[in-house]
mmCIF file of C-alpha atoms in Angstrom:
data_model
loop_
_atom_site.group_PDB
_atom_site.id
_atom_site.type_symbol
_atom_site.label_atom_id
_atom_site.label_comp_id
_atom_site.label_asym_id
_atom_site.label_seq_id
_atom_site.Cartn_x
_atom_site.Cartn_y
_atom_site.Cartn_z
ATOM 1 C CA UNK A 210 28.298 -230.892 -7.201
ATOM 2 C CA UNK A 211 27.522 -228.675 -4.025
ATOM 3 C CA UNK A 212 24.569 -228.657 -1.475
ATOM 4 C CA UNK A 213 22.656 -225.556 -1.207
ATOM 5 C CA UNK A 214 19.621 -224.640 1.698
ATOM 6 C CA UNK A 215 17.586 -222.355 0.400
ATOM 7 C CA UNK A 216 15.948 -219.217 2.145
ATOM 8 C CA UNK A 217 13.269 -217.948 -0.138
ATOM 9 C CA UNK A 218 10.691 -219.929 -2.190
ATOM 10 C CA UNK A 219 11.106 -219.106 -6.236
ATOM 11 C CA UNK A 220 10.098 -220.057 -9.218
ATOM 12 C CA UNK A 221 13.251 -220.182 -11.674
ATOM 13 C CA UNK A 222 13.625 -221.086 -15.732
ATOM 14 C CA UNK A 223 17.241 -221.708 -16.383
ATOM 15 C CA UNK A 224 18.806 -221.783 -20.302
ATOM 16 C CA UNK A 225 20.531 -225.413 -18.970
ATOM 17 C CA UNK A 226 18.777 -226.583 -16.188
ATOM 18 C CA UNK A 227 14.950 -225.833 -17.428
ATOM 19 C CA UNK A 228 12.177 -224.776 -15.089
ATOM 20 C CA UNK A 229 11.529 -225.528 -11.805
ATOM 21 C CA UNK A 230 11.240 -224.653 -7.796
ATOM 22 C CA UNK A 231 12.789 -223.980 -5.022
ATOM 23 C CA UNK A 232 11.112 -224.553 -2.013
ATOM 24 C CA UNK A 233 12.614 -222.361 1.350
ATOM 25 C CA UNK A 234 14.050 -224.771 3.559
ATOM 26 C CA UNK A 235 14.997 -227.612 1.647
ATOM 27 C CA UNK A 236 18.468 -228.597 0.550
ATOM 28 C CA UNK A 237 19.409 -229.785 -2.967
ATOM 29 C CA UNK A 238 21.957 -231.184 -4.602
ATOM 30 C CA UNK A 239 22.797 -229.218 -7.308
ATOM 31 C CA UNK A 240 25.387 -228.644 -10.201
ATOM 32 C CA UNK A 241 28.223 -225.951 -8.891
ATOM 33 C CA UNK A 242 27.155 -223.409 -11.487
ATOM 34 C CA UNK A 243 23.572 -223.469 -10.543
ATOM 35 C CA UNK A 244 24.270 -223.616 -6.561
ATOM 36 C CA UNK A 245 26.900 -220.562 -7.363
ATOM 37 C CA UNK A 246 24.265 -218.675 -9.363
ATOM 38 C CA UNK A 247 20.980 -219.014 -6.857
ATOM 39 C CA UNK A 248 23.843 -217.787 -3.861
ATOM 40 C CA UNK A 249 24.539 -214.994 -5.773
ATOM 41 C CA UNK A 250 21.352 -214.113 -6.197
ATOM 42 C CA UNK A 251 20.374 -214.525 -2.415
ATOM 43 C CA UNK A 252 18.697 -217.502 -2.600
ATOM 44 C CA UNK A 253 20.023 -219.840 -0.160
ATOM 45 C CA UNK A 254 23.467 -220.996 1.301
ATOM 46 C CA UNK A 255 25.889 -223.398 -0.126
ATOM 47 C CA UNK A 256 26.870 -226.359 2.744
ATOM 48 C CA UNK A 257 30.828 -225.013 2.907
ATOM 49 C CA UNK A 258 31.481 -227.691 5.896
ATOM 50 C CA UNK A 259 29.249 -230.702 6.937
ATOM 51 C CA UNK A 260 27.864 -232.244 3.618
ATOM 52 C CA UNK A 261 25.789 -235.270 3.264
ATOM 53 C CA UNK A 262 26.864 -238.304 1.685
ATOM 54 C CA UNK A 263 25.511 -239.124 -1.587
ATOM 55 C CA UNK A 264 25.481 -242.912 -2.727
ATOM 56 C CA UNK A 265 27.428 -242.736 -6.019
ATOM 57 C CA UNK A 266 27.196 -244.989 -8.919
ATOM 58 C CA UNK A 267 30.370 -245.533 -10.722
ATOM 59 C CA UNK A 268 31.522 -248.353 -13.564
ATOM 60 C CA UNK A 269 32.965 -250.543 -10.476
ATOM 61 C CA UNK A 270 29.035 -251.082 -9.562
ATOM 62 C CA UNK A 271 28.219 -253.007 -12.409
ATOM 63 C CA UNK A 272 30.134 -255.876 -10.692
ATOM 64 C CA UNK A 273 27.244 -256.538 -8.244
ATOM 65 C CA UNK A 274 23.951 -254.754 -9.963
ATOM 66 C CA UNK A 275 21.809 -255.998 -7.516
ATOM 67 C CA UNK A 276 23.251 -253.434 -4.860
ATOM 68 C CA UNK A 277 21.498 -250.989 -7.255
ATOM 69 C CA UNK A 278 18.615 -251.584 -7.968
ATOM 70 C CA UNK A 279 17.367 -247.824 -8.707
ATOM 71 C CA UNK A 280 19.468 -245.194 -9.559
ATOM 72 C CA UNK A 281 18.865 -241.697 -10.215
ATOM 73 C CA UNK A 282 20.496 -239.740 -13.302
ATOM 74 C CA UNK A 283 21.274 -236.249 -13.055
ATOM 75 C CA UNK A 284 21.110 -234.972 -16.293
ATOM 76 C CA UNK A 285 22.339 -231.116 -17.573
ATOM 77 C CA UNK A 286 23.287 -232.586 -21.367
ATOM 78 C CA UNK A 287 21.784 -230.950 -24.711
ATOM 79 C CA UNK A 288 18.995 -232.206 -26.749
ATOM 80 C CA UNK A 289 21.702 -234.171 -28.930
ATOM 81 C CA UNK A 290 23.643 -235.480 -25.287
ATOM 82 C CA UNK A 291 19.929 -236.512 -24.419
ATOM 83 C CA UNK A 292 19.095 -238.523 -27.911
ATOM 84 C CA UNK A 293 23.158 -240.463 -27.024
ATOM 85 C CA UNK A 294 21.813 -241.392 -23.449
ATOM 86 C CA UNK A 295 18.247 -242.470 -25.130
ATOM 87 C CA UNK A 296 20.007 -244.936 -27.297
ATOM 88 C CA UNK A 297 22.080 -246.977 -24.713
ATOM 89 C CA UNK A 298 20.116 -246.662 -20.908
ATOM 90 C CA UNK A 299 17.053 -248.365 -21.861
ATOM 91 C CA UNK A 300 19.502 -251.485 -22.843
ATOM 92 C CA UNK A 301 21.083 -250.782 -19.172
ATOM 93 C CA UNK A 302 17.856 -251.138 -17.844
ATOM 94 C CA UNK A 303 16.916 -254.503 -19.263
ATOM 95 C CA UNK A 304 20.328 -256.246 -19.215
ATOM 96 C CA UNK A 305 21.552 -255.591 -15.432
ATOM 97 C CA UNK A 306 17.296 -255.077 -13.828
ATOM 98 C CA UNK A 307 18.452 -251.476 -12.757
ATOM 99 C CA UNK A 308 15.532 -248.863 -12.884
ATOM 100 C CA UNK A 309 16.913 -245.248 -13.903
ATOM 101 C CA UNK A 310 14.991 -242.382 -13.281
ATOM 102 C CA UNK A 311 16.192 -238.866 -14.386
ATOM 103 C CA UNK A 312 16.677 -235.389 -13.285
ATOM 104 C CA UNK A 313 16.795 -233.284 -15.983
ATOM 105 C CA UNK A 314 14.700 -230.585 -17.722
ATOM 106 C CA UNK A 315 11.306 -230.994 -18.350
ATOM 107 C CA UNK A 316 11.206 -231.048 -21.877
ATOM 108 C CA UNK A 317 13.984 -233.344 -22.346
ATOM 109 C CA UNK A 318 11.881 -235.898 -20.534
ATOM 110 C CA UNK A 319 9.121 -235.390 -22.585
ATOM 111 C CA UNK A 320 10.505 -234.961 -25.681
ATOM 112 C CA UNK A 321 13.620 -237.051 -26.107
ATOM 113 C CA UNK A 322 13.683 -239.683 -23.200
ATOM 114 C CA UNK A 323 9.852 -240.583 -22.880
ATOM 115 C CA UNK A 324 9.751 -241.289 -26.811
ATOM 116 C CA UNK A 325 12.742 -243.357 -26.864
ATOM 117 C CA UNK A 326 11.468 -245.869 -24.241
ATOM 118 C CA UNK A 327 12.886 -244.992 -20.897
ATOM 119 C CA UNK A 328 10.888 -246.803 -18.437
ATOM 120 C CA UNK A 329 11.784 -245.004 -15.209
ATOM 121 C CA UNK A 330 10.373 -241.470 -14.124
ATOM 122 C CA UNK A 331 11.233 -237.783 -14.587
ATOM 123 C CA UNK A 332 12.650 -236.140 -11.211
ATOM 124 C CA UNK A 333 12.260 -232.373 -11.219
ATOM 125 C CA UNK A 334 15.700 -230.262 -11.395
ATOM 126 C CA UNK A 335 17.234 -229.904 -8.403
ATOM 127 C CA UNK A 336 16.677 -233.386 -6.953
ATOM 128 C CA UNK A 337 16.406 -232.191 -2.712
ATOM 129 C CA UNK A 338 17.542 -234.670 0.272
ATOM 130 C CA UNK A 339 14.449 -236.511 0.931
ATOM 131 C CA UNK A 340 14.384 -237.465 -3.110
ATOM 132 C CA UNK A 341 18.102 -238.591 -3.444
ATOM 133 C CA UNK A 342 17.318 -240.906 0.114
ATOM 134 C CA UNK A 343 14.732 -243.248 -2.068
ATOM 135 C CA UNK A 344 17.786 -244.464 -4.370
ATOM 136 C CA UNK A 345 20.587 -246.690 -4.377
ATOM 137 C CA UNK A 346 22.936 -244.594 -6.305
ATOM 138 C CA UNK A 347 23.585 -241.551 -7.864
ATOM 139 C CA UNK A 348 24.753 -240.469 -11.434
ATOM 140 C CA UNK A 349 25.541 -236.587 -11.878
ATOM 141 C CA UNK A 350 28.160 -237.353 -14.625
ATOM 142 C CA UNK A 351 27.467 -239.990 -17.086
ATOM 143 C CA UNK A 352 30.461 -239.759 -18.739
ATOM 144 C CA UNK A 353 32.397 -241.363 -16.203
ATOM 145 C CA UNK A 354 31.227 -244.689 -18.119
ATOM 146 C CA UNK A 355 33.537 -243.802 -20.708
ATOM 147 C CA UNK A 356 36.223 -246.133 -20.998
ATOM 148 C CA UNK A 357 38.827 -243.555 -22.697
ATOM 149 C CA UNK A 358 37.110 -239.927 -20.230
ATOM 150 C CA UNK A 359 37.310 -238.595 -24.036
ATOM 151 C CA UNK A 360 33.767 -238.321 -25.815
ATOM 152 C CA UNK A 361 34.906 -235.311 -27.937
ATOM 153 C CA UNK A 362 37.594 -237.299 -30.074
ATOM 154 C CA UNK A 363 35.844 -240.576 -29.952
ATOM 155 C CA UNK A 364 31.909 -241.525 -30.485
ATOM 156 C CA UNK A 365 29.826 -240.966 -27.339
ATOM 157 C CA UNK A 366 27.471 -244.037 -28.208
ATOM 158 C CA UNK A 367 30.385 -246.155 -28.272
ATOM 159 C CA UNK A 368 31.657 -245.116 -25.042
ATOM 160 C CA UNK A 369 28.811 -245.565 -23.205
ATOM 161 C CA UNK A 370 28.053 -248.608 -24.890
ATOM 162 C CA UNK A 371 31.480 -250.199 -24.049
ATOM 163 C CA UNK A 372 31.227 -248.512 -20.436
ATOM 164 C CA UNK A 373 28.419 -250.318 -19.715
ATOM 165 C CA UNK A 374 29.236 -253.666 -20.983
ATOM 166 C CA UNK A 375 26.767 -253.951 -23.819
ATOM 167 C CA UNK A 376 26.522 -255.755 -26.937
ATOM 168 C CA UNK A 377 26.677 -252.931 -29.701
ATOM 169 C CA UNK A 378 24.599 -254.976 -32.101
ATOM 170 C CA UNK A 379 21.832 -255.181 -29.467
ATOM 171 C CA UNK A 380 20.837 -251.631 -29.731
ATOM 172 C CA UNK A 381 18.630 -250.781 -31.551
ATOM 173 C CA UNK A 382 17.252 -247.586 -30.408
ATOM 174 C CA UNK A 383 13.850 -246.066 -31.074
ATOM 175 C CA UNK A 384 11.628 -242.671 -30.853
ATOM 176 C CA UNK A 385 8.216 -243.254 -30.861
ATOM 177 C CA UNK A 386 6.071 -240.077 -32.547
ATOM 178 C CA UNK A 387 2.823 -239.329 -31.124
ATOM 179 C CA UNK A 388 0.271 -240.829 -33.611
ATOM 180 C CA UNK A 389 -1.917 -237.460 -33.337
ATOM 181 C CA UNK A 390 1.470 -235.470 -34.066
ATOM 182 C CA UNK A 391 1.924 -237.820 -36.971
ATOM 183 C CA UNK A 392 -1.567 -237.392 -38.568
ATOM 184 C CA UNK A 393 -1.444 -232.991 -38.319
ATOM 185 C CA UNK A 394 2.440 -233.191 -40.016
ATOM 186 C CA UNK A 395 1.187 -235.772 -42.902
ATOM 187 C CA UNK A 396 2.600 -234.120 -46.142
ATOM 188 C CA UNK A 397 0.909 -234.275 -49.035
ATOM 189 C CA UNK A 398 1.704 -236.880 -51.605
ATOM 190 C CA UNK A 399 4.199 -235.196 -53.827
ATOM 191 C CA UNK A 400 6.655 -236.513 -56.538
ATOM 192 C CA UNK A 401 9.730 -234.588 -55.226
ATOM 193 C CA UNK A 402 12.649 -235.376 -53.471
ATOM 194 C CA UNK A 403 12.482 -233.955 -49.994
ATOM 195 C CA UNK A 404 15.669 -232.855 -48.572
ATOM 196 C CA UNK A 405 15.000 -231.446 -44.182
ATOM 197 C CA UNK A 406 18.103 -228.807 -43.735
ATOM 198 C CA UNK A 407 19.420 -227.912 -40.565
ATOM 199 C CA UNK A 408 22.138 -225.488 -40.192
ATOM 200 C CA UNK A 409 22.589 -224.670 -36.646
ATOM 201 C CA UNK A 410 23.804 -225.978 -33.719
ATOM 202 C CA UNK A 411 24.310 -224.802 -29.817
ATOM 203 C CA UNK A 412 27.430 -223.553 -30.768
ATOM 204 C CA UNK A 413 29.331 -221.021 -33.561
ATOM 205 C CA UNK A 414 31.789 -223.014 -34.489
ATOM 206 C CA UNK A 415 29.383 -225.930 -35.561
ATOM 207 C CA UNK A 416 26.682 -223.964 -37.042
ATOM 208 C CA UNK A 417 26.741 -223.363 -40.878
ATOM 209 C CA UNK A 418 27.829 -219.603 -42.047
ATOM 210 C CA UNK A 419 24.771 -217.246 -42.599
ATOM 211 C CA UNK A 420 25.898 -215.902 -45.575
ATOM 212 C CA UNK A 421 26.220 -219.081 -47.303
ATOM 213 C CA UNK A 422 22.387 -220.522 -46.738
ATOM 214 C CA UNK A 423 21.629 -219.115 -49.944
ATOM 215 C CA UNK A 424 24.284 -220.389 -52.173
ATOM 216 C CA UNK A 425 23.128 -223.867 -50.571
ATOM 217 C CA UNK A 426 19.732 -223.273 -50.859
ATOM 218 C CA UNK A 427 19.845 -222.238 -54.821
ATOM 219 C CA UNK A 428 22.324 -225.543 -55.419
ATOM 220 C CA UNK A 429 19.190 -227.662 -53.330
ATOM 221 C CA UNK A 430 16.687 -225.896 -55.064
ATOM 222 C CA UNK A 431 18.133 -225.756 -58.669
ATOM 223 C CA UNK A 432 18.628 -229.718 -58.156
ATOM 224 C CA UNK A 433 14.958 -229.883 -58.237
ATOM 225 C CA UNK A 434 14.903 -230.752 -54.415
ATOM 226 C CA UNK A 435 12.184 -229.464 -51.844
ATOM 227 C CA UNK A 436 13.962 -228.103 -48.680
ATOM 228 C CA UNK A 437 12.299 -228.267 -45.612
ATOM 229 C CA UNK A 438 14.305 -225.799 -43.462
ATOM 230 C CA UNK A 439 14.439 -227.726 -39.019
ATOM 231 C CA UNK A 440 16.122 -226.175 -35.587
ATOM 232 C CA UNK A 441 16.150 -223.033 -35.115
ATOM 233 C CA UNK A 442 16.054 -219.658 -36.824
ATOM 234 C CA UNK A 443 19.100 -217.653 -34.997
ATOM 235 C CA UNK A 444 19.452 -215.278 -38.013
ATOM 236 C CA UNK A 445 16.400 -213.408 -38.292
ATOM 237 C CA UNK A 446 15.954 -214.257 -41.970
ATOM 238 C CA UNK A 447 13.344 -216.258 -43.128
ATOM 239 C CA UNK A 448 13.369 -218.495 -46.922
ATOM 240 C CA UNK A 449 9.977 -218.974 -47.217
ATOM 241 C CA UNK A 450 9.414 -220.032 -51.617
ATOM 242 C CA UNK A 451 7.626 -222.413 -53.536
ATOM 243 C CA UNK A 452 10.567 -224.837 -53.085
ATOM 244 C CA UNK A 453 11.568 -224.299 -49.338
ATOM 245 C CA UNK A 454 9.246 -224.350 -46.242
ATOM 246 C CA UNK A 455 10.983 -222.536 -43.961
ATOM 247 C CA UNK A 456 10.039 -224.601 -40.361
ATOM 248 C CA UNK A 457 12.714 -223.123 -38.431
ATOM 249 C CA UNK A 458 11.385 -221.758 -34.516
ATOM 250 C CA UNK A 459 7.706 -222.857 -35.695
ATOM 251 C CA UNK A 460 8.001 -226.500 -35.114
ATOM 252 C CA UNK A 461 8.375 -228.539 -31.532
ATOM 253 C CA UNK A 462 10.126 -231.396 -31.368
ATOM 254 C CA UNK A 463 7.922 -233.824 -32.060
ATOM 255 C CA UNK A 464 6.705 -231.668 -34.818
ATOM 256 C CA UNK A 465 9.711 -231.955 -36.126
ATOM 257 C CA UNK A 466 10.379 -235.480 -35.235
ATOM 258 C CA UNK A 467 7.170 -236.276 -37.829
ATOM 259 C CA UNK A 468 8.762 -233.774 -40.427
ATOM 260 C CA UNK A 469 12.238 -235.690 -40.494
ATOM 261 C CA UNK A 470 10.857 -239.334 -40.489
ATOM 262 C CA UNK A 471 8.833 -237.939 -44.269
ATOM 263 C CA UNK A 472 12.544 -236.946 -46.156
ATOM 264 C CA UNK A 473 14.485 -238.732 -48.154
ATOM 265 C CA UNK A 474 17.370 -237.327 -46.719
ATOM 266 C CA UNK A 475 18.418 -234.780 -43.892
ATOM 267 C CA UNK A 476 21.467 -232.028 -44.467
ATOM 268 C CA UNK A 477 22.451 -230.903 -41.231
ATOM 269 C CA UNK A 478 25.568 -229.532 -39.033
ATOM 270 C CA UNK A 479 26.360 -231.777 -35.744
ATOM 271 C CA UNK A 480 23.221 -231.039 -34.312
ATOM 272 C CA UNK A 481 20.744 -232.540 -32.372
ATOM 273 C CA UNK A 482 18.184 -231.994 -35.812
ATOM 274 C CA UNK A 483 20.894 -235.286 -37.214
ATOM 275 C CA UNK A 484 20.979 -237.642 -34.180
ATOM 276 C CA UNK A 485 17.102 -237.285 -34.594
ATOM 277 C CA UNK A 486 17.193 -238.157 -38.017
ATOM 278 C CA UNK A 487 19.426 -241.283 -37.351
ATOM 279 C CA UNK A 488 17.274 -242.793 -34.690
ATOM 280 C CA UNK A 489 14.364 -242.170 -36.802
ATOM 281 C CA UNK A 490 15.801 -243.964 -39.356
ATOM 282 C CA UNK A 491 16.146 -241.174 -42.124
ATOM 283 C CA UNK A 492 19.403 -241.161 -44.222
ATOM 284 C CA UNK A 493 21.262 -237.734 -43.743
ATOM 285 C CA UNK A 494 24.369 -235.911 -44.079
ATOM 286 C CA UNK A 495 26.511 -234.333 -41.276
ATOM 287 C CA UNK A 496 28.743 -231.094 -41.998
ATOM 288 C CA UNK A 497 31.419 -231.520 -39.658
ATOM 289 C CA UNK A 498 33.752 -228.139 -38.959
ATOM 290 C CA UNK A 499 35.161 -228.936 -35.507
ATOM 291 C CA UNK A 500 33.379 -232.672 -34.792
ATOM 292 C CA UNK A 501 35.541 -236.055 -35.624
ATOM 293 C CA UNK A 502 34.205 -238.381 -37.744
ATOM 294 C CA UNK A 503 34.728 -240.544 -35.252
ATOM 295 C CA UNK A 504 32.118 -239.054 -33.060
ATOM 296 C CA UNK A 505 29.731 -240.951 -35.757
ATOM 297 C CA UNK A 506 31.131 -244.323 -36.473
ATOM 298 C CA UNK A 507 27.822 -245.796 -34.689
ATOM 299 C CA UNK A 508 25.739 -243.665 -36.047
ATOM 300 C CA UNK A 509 24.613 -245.984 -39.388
ATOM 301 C CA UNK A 510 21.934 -243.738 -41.020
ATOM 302 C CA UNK A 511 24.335 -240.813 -40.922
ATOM 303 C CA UNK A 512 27.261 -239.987 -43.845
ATOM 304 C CA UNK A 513 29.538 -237.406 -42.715
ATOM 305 C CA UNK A 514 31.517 -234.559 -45.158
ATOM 306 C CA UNK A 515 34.164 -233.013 -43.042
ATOM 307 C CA UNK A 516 35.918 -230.047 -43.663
ATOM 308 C CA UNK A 517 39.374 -230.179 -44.850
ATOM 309 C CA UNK A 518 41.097 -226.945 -43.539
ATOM 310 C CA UNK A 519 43.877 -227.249 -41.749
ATOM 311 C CA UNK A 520 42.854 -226.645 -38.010
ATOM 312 C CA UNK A 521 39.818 -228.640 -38.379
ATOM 313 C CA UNK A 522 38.368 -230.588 -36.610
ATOM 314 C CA UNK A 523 39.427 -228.393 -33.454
ATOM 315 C CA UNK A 524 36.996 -229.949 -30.851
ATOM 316 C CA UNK A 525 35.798 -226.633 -29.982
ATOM 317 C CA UNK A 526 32.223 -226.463 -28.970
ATOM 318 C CA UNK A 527 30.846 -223.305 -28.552
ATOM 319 C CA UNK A 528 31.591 -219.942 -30.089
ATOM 320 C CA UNK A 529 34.654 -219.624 -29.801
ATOM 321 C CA UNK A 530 37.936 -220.154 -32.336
ATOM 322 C CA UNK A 531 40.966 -221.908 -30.890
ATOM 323 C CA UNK A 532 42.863 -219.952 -33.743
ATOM 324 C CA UNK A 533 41.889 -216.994 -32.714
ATOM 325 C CA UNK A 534 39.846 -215.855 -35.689
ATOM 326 C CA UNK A 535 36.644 -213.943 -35.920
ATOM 327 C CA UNK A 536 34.731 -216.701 -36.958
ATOM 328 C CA UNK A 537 35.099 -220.498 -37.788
ATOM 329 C CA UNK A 538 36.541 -220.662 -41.460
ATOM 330 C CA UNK A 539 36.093 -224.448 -41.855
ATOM 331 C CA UNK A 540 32.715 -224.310 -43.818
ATOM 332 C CA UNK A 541 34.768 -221.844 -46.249
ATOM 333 C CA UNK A 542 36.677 -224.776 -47.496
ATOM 334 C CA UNK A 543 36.018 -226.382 -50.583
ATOM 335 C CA UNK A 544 36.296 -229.734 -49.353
ATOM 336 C CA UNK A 545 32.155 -228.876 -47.834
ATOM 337 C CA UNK A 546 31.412 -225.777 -49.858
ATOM 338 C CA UNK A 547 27.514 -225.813 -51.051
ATOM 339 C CA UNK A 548 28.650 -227.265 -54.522
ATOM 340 C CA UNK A 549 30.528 -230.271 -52.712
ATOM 341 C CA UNK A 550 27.668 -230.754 -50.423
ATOM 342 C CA UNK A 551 25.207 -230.759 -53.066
ATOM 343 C CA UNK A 552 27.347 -233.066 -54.826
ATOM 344 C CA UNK A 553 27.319 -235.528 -51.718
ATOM 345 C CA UNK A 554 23.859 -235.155 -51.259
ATOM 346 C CA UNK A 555 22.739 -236.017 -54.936
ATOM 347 C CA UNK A 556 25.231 -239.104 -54.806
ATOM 348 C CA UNK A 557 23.318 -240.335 -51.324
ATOM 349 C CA UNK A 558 19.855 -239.681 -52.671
ATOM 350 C CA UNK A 559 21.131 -241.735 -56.030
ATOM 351 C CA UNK A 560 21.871 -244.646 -54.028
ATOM 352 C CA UNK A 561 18.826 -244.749 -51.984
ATOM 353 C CA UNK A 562 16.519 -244.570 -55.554
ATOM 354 C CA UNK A 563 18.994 -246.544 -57.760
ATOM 355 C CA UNK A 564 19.008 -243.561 -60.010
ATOM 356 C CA UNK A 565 21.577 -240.999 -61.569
ATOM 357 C CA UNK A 566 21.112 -237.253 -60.378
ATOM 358 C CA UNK A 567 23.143 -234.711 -61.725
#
């Protein structure tokens, strides 16, 4: 984290740290990359020498809550990130009487954290010194709650949960869909199966292969399932048929939220489109290329089919692949080829209706 003063007022929209602005004069407390990047562009000056102290909150705090009574999060996580902290800080909240407010990106507030309960307030991104002054503490890295400092090769929920002292079987986390929202995404009364599909994530190496949506769409489709196609459309092609609504880039969150909670099952990559579906309660499937199954083990709405090459799971994260390959070959593998996922998916829907598919 680094202090930066800035010397000319601007408006900014960031691809991590949202919208917001910079006022000329002020200091904030910022992330490194983001001070770096508004230096660079001649913004202000990063504090090299003389820096103010910043009241941390750390694990050790827990010991005596009533030191901190209101703590501010600093939040640069992705939507999925987001949905892991929604689950387990409202339970912080009520078992040690701490109020959390967060800095993050707009939208996360108002789509992820409002709806799953947090009771504290949104803090525009970058919090400046007269904001952190009005709180106890300081989080900028929630992962240092994590018991093992691993949350790629164990499950993030648990971590927290354990870093924070909490009774797992007390969570029981929520997401609360605007009742207007709810009415204008009512679907129609239909005697289908509805299967919501998500095949991309932040990241190459999670995301499903392009050129295998349609072999996976024809096995969905020719198993007499209606696809409802969530996230985003990074491909340019759209699948818009009789049997698939393709609702990819044309839905907001919420939107989408009121889409999921209607399916009687979700097929998705890790992806925040699946840690919606679990809080929402909606059985679904996770394609895992470079995620543990671990990652999921609190997860109880969510079956995972992992790929059984044999560099997987790698832990990578974004586009890159450790092996040096032009793209991730772990969706390639039989083992979560569209035949074996369709396969997986007809055996989870026959459990839920108690009857045999095909």
């Amino acid at each position: 984290m680094d202090f930066i003063t800035i010397t000319e007022d601007r408006r900014f929209k960031h691809p991590v740290y949202g919208e917001g602005f910079l006022e000329r004069g002020k200091t904030y407390y910022t992330y490194t990359q983001f001070a770096r990047e508004t230096a660079k562009a001649g913004l202000g000056t990063i504090l090299e020498e003389v820096k103010p102290e910043v009241p941390s909150f750390a694990p050790a705090h827990l010991a005596a809550p009533e030191r901190f009574r209101k703590i501010l999060l600093i939040f640069a996580g992705g939507l999925g990130d987001a949905i892991t902290c929604g689950i387990v800080l409202p339970e912080v909240s009520r078992e040690y009487g701490i109020v959390i407010d967060i800095c993050c990106d707009r939208s996360k507030w108002d789509n992820v954290f409002t709806p799953m309960g947090m009771s504290g307030l949104h803090v525009p991104y970058p919090p400046d010194l007269g904001t952190l002054k009005g709180y106890d503490g300081v989080l900028s890295d929630i992962t240092c709650f994590y018991p093992s400092r691993d949350g790629v090769r164990f499950s993030p929920v648990m971590e927290l949960i354990k870093g924070f002292g909490l009774n797992a079987r007390e969570i029981r986390p929520s997401y609360e869909i605007p009742r207007e929202v709810m009415g204008a995404w009512r679907l129609p009364h239909a005697n289908t199966i509805r299967i919501g599909v998500n095949l991309d994530s932040n990241g190459l190496v999670k995301s499903y292969p392009p050129d295998l949506y349609g072999p996976l769409l024809r096995g969905l489709s020719d198993a007499g399932f209606d696809i409802f196609l969530l996230g985003m459309n990074r491909t340019g092609c759209w699948y818009d048929s009789r049997e698939i609504r393709d609702l990819r880039s044309r839905t907001a969150i919420p939107e989408s939220a009121a889409v999921i909670k209607q399916m009687d099952l979700v097929i998705g990559v890790d992806s925040f489109m699946v840690h919606l579906a679990n809080v929402l309660g909606t059985k679904s499937l996770v394609l895992l290329s470079s995620t543990c199954e671990e990652s999921f083990v609190w997860h109880e709405n969510i079956q995972c089919l992992s790929s059984k090459i044999g560099c997987a799971p790698c832990y990578s994260l974004f586009d890159s692949c450790p092996a040096n390959h032009q793209g991730c070959m772990a969706f390639y593998h039989d083992s979560v080829d569209p035949h074996a996922i369709v396969k997986c998916a007809a055996r989870m829907l026959a459990e839920k209706f108690s009857a045999p598919f095909q």
